[in-house]
Coordinates of C-alpha atoms and ligand atoms in Angstrom, one line a residue:
M1 CA 68.8 9.2 -28.9
N2 CA 68.9 7.6 -32.4
Q3 CA 72.4 6.2 -32.6
P4 CA 72.3 2.7 -34.1
I5 CA 73.0 -0.7 -32.5
G6 CA 75.8 -2.5 -34.3
I7 CA 75.6 -6.2 -34.9
M8 CA 78.4 -8.3 -36.4
D9 CA 78.9 -11.8 -37.4
S10 CA 81.3 -13.8 -39.6
G11 CA 78.3 -14.1 -42.0
V12 CA 74.5 -14.0 -42.2
G13 CA 74.0 -15.9 -38.9
G14 CA 73.7 -12.8 -36.7
L15 CA 70.6 -11.9 -38.7
S16 CA 68.8 -14.4 -36.4
I17 CA 69.6 -11.8 -33.6
A18 CA 68.7 -8.8 -35.8
S19 CA 65.3 -10.4 -36.6
V20 CA 64.4 -10.6 -32.9
L21 CA 65.8 -7.1 -32.2
I22 CA 63.7 -5.5 -35.0
K23 CA 60.6 -7.1 -33.4
K24 CA 61.3 -6.4 -29.8
L25 CA 62.9 -3.0 -30.1
P26 CA 61.1 -1.5 -33.1
N27 CA 62.4 2.1 -32.5
E28 CA 66.1 1.1 -32.7
S29 CA 68.2 1.6 -35.9
I30 CA 70.5 -1.2 -36.8
I31 CA 73.8 -1.5 -38.6
Y32 CA 74.6 -5.1 -39.5
L33 CA 78.0 -6.3 -40.7
A34 CA 78.7 -9.7 -42.1
D35 CA 82.3 -10.7 -42.9
S36 CA 81.1 -13.3 -45.4
K37 CA 84.3 -13.0 -47.4
N38 CA 86.2 -14.5 -44.6
C39 CA 83.4 -16.9 -43.3
P40 CA 83.7 -19.4 -41.7
Y41 CA 85.7 -18.1 -38.8
G42 CA 85.6 -21.5 -37.0
E43 CA 88.6 -22.8 -38.9
K44 CA 90.8 -19.8 -38.1
S45 CA 93.2 -19.2 -35.2
K46 CA 92.2 -17.0 -32.3
E47 CA 94.7 -14.3 -33.5
E48 CA 93.3 -14.3 -37.0
I49 CA 89.7 -14.1 -35.6
Y50 CA 90.7 -11.2 -33.4
S51 CA 92.4 -9.3 -36.2
L52 CA 89.4 -9.7 -38.5
T53 CA 87.0 -8.8 -35.7
K54 CA 88.9 -5.6 -34.9
K55 CA 88.4 -4.4 -38.4
M56 CA 84.7 -5.0 -38.2
V57 CA 84.5 -3.1 -34.8
K58 CA 86.4 -0.2 -36.2
F59 CA 84.0 0.1 -39.1
L60 CA 81.0 0.0 -36.9
L61 CA 82.4 2.5 -34.4
K62 CA 82.8 5.0 -37.4
S63 CA 79.1 4.7 -37.8
R64 CA 78.7 5.9 -34.2
I65 CA 77.0 2.8 -32.8
K66 CA 75.9 3.0 -29.1
L67 CA 76.2 -0.7 -28.4
L68 CA 77.9 -3.6 -30.1
V69 CA 76.4 -7.1 -30.5
V70 CA 78.9 -9.8 -31.2
A71 CA 76.2 -12.0 -32.8
C72 CA 78.7 -14.9 -33.3
N73 CA 79.4 -17.6 -30.8
T74 CA 82.8 -18.3 -32.4
I75 CA 84.0 -14.6 -32.0
T76 CA 82.5 -14.5 -28.5
V77 CA 84.4 -17.5 -27.4
A78 CA 87.6 -16.4 -29.0
S79 CA 87.7 -12.7 -28.3
I80 CA 85.0 -11.1 -26.2
D81 CA 87.3 -10.3 -23.3
R82 CA 89.9 -8.7 -25.5
L83 CA 87.3 -6.7 -27.4
R84 CA 85.8 -5.4 -24.1
T85 CA 89.3 -4.3 -23.0
E86 CA 90.3 -2.7 -26.3
F87 CA 86.9 -1.1 -27.1
G88 CA 85.8 -0.1 -23.6
Q89 CA 84.0 3.0 -24.9
I90 CA 80.8 1.1 -25.7
P91 CA 78.9 -1.8 -24.2
I92 CA 79.6 -5.1 -25.9
V93 CA 77.2 -8.0 -25.8
G94 CA 78.3 -11.5 -26.8
I95 CA 76.3 -14.6 -27.5
V96 CA 76.5 -18.1 -25.9
P97 CA 74.0 -21.0 -25.9
V98 CA 71.3 -20.8 -23.3
I99 CA 72.4 -23.9 -21.4
K100 CA 70.9 -22.6 -18.1
T101 CA 67.5 -22.3 -19.8
A102 CA 67.9 -25.8 -21.3
R103 CA 68.7 -27.1 -17.8
E104 CA 65.4 -25.5 -16.5
K105 CA 63.3 -26.9 -19.4
T106 CA 64.6 -30.5 -19.8
T107 CA 62.3 -33.1 -18.3
N108 CA 64.5 -36.1 -18.8
G109 CA 67.9 -34.5 -17.9
K110 CA 69.3 -35.1 -21.4
I111 CA 70.4 -31.9 -23.1
G112 CA 72.1 -31.3 -26.5
V113 CA 74.3 -28.3 -27.4
F114 CA 74.9 -27.8 -31.1
S115 CA 77.6 -25.4 -32.3
T116 CA 80.4 -25.1 -34.7
T117 CA 83.3 -27.5 -34.0
A118 CA 85.6 -24.7 -32.7
T119 CA 82.9 -23.4 -30.3
A120 CA 82.0 -26.9 -29.1
N121 CA 85.6 -27.8 -28.4
S122 CA 86.4 -24.5 -26.6
F123 CA 87.1 -24.3 -22.8
Y124 CA 84.7 -21.4 -22.7
Q125 CA 81.7 -23.6 -23.8
K126 CA 82.8 -26.6 -21.7
D127 CA 82.9 -24.3 -18.8
L128 CA 79.4 -23.1 -19.4
V129 CA 78.2 -26.7 -19.6
N130 CA 79.9 -27.5 -16.2
K131 CA 78.6 -24.3 -14.6
F132 CA 75.0 -24.6 -15.6
A133 CA 74.2 -28.3 -16.3
N134 CA 76.7 -30.4 -14.4
D135 CA 73.9 -32.6 -13.0
C136 CA 72.6 -33.4 -16.5
S137 CA 73.8 -35.6 -19.3
V138 CA 75.0 -33.1 -21.9
L139 CA 76.0 -33.9 -25.5
N140 CA 78.0 -31.0 -26.7
L141 CA 78.6 -31.5 -30.5
G142 CA 79.9 -29.3 -33.3
S143 CA 79.6 -29.2 -37.0
E144 CA 81.8 -27.3 -39.4
R145 CA 79.9 -28.1 -42.5
L146 CA 76.7 -26.2 -41.9
V147 CA 77.8 -22.5 -41.8
P148 CA 79.3 -22.5 -45.4
L149 CA 76.2 -24.2 -46.7
I150 CA 73.9 -21.7 -45.0
E151 CA 75.9 -18.9 -46.5
K152 CA 75.4 -20.4 -49.9
R153 CA 71.7 -21.1 -49.2
N154 CA 72.3 -24.7 -50.1
F155 CA 69.4 -26.0 -48.0
E156 CA 69.4 -29.4 -49.7
S157 CA 72.9 -30.2 -48.6
V158 CA 72.1 -28.7 -45.2
D159 CA 69.4 -31.5 -45.0
E160 CA 71.9 -34.2 -45.8
V161 CA 74.4 -33.0 -43.3
L162 CA 71.8 -32.7 -40.6
K163 CA 70.6 -36.2 -41.2
T164 CA 74.0 -37.6 -40.1
E165 CA 75.1 -34.9 -37.7
L166 CA 71.9 -34.9 -35.6
E167 CA 71.8 -38.7 -35.3
P168 CA 73.9 -38.8 -32.1
F169 CA 71.4 -36.4 -30.4
K170 CA 68.6 -38.7 -31.4
K171 CA 70.4 -41.7 -30.1
A172 CA 71.1 -39.9 -26.8
Q173 CA 67.4 -39.2 -26.5
I174 CA 67.8 -35.5 -25.7
D175 CA 64.6 -33.6 -25.1
T176 CA 66.2 -30.1 -25.3
L177 CA 68.7 -28.7 -27.7
A178 CA 70.5 -25.4 -27.2
L179 CA 71.9 -23.8 -30.4
G180 CA 75.4 -22.5 -30.0
C181 CA 75.9 -21.0 -33.5
S182 CA 74.0 -17.9 -34.6
H183 CA 73.6 -19.4 -38.1
F184 CA 71.6 -22.4 -36.8
P185 CA 68.4 -20.6 -35.9
L186 CA 68.2 -19.8 -39.7
I187 CA 67.7 -23.6 -40.2
K188 CA 65.7 -24.3 -37.1
D189 CA 62.8 -25.8 -39.0
Q190 CA 65.1 -28.2 -40.8
I191 CA 66.7 -29.2 -37.4
Q192 CA 63.3 -29.7 -35.9
R193 CA 62.2 -32.0 -38.7
Y194 CA 65.1 -34.4 -37.7
L195 CA 64.4 -34.0 -34.0
P196 CA 60.7 -34.0 -33.6
G197 CA 59.4 -33.3 -30.1
V198 CA 62.8 -31.8 -29.0
L199 CA 62.6 -28.3 -27.6
I200 CA 65.1 -26.2 -29.6
L201 CA 66.4 -23.1 -27.9
D202 CA 68.3 -20.3 -29.5
S203 CA 69.9 -17.3 -27.8
S204 CA 68.1 -14.4 -29.6
N205 CA 65.6 -13.7 -26.9
A206 CA 68.1 -13.7 -24.1
V207 CA 70.4 -11.4 -26.1
S208 CA 67.7 -9.0 -26.9
R209 CA 66.5 -8.8 -23.3
Q210 CA 70.1 -8.1 -22.3
I211 CA 70.4 -5.3 -24.9
Q212 CA 67.1 -3.8 -23.7
R213 CA 68.3 -3.8 -20.1
I214 CA 71.6 -2.1 -21.0
L215 CA 70.0 0.6 -23.2
K216 CA 67.5 1.3 -20.4
Q217 CA 70.2 1.5 -17.8
N218 CA 72.3 3.8 -19.9
K219 CA 69.2 5.9 -20.9
T220 CA 70.1 5.3 -24.6
L221 CA 66.8 3.7 -25.8
S222 CA 65.6 5.2 -29.0
N223 CA 62.2 6.7 -29.5
S224 CA 62.6 7.2 -33.2
T225 CA 59.5 6.3 -35.3
N226 CA 61.6 5.9 -38.4
P227 CA 64.5 3.6 -37.6
S228 CA 67.0 2.6 -40.4
Y229 CA 68.3 -0.8 -41.2
N230 CA 71.7 -0.9 -42.9
F231 CA 73.2 -4.2 -43.8
Y232 CA 76.8 -4.5 -45.0
T233 CA 78.7 -7.5 -46.2
T234 CA 82.3 -8.0 -47.3
G235 CA 81.2 -10.9 -49.5
N236 CA 78.2 -12.0 -51.6
L237 CA 75.4 -9.5 -51.5
N238 CA 72.8 -12.1 -52.6
A239 CA 73.2 -14.2 -49.4
L240 CA 72.7 -11.1 -47.3
R241 CA 69.7 -10.0 -49.4
Y242 CA 68.0 -13.4 -49.2
F243 CA 67.9 -13.3 -45.4
A244 CA 67.8 -9.6 -44.7
E245 CA 64.8 -8.9 -46.9
K246 CA 62.8 -11.5 -44.9
L247 CA 63.3 -9.3 -41.8
T248 CA 62.3 -5.9 -43.1
N249 CA 61.2 -4.2 -46.3
K250 CA 63.4 -1.2 -45.2
A251 CA 66.7 -3.1 -45.6
K252 CA 69.5 -1.1 -47.3
L253 CA 72.2 -3.4 -48.5
S254 CA 75.8 -2.6 -49.4
R255 CA 79.0 -4.5 -50.1
I256 CA 82.1 -3.1 -48.5
S257 CA 85.8 -4.0 -48.0
L258 CA 87.4 -3.5 -44.6
Q259 CA 90.7 -1.8 -44.0
Ligands
LIG1 N1 77.6 -17.5 -36.8 C1 78.9 -17.9 -36.3 C2 78.8 -18.5 -34.9 O1 77.8 -18.2 -34.2 C3 79.5 -18.8 -37.4 C4 80.9 -19.3 -37.0 C5 81.9 -19.4 -38.2 O2 82.0 -18.5 -39.0 O3 82.6 -20.4 -38.2 O4 79.6 -19.2 -34.4

C-alpha cells in the first residue's frame, strides 16, 4: 500500500522526524506540512492552536494519508487527545521528550529537559517528568526565542541565545538532556558545543519505531521502490527548502494556503 505518511509541525522542526523516517522506512512516501506562516505556536492559546491544527489535518487527509505524525511537542501537549477524538479514522502519533530514556541513561541522576516555554510549563510535560523521573533531579526549562530564529536560519543569534539559556543546565551539572521541541534537533550540534559531554536525546528514533510498529500491525507498510516526498509550507519556501533538501534530493516543495 503506497498511501503517504503525513507529518505536520508549526514549522520546519518536524523535518527532524522526517529525516529519521526517510532513513528508517525508505519505502514510505511522505507528505510534510509546515504552518510556518503562523509559527511559533507556543505563544498561542490552546483554542487557536487547535483551530490551526485542524486545518492542517484536513489538508493532509485530502491527500489520503494512512497515518498522521504530530511532529510538534506544542501541538501534542495542547491538542493530541482532541485530535484523536475528532479524527479517529487514522492513527495519530504525537511527540514528547524521551524522559524515560534519559532516566535510564543518566549516571549522575541529573537530567535536563529543553522545550518551548509553553511545553515546559504544561501539566502534560510536568506529568511526564513526575511519571518517569521522579527519583532524579530534573531541570525542565523552556525557550521561546529559538524557534523563530531557526525558522529564519539565523544560526548566529541561535548561538547567542543558547549561550545564556543553556547556562542553568551547565550549572545544574546535568549529564543527559532530552529535547522537547522538534525544532531543537536541527541545532543539536550547536547545543552540544555549549554542553560538551552531555548526552543529548531527541525523540525521532522513538517516534519512528512507534510508526513502524503501527504500520506493521495495521498491515499498511509500503513496499514501494519509488516513494515520493512532498513538502508544503504556508510560509517562506526558502526555510523549508534549506532543511528539506538536506534530507533528500527528491523533495518536491510547494507553498499553500490553508482554508
Ligand atoms: N516544533 C514545535 C515544537 O516541537 C515548535 C513550537 C512552536 O511553534 O512554538 O514544539
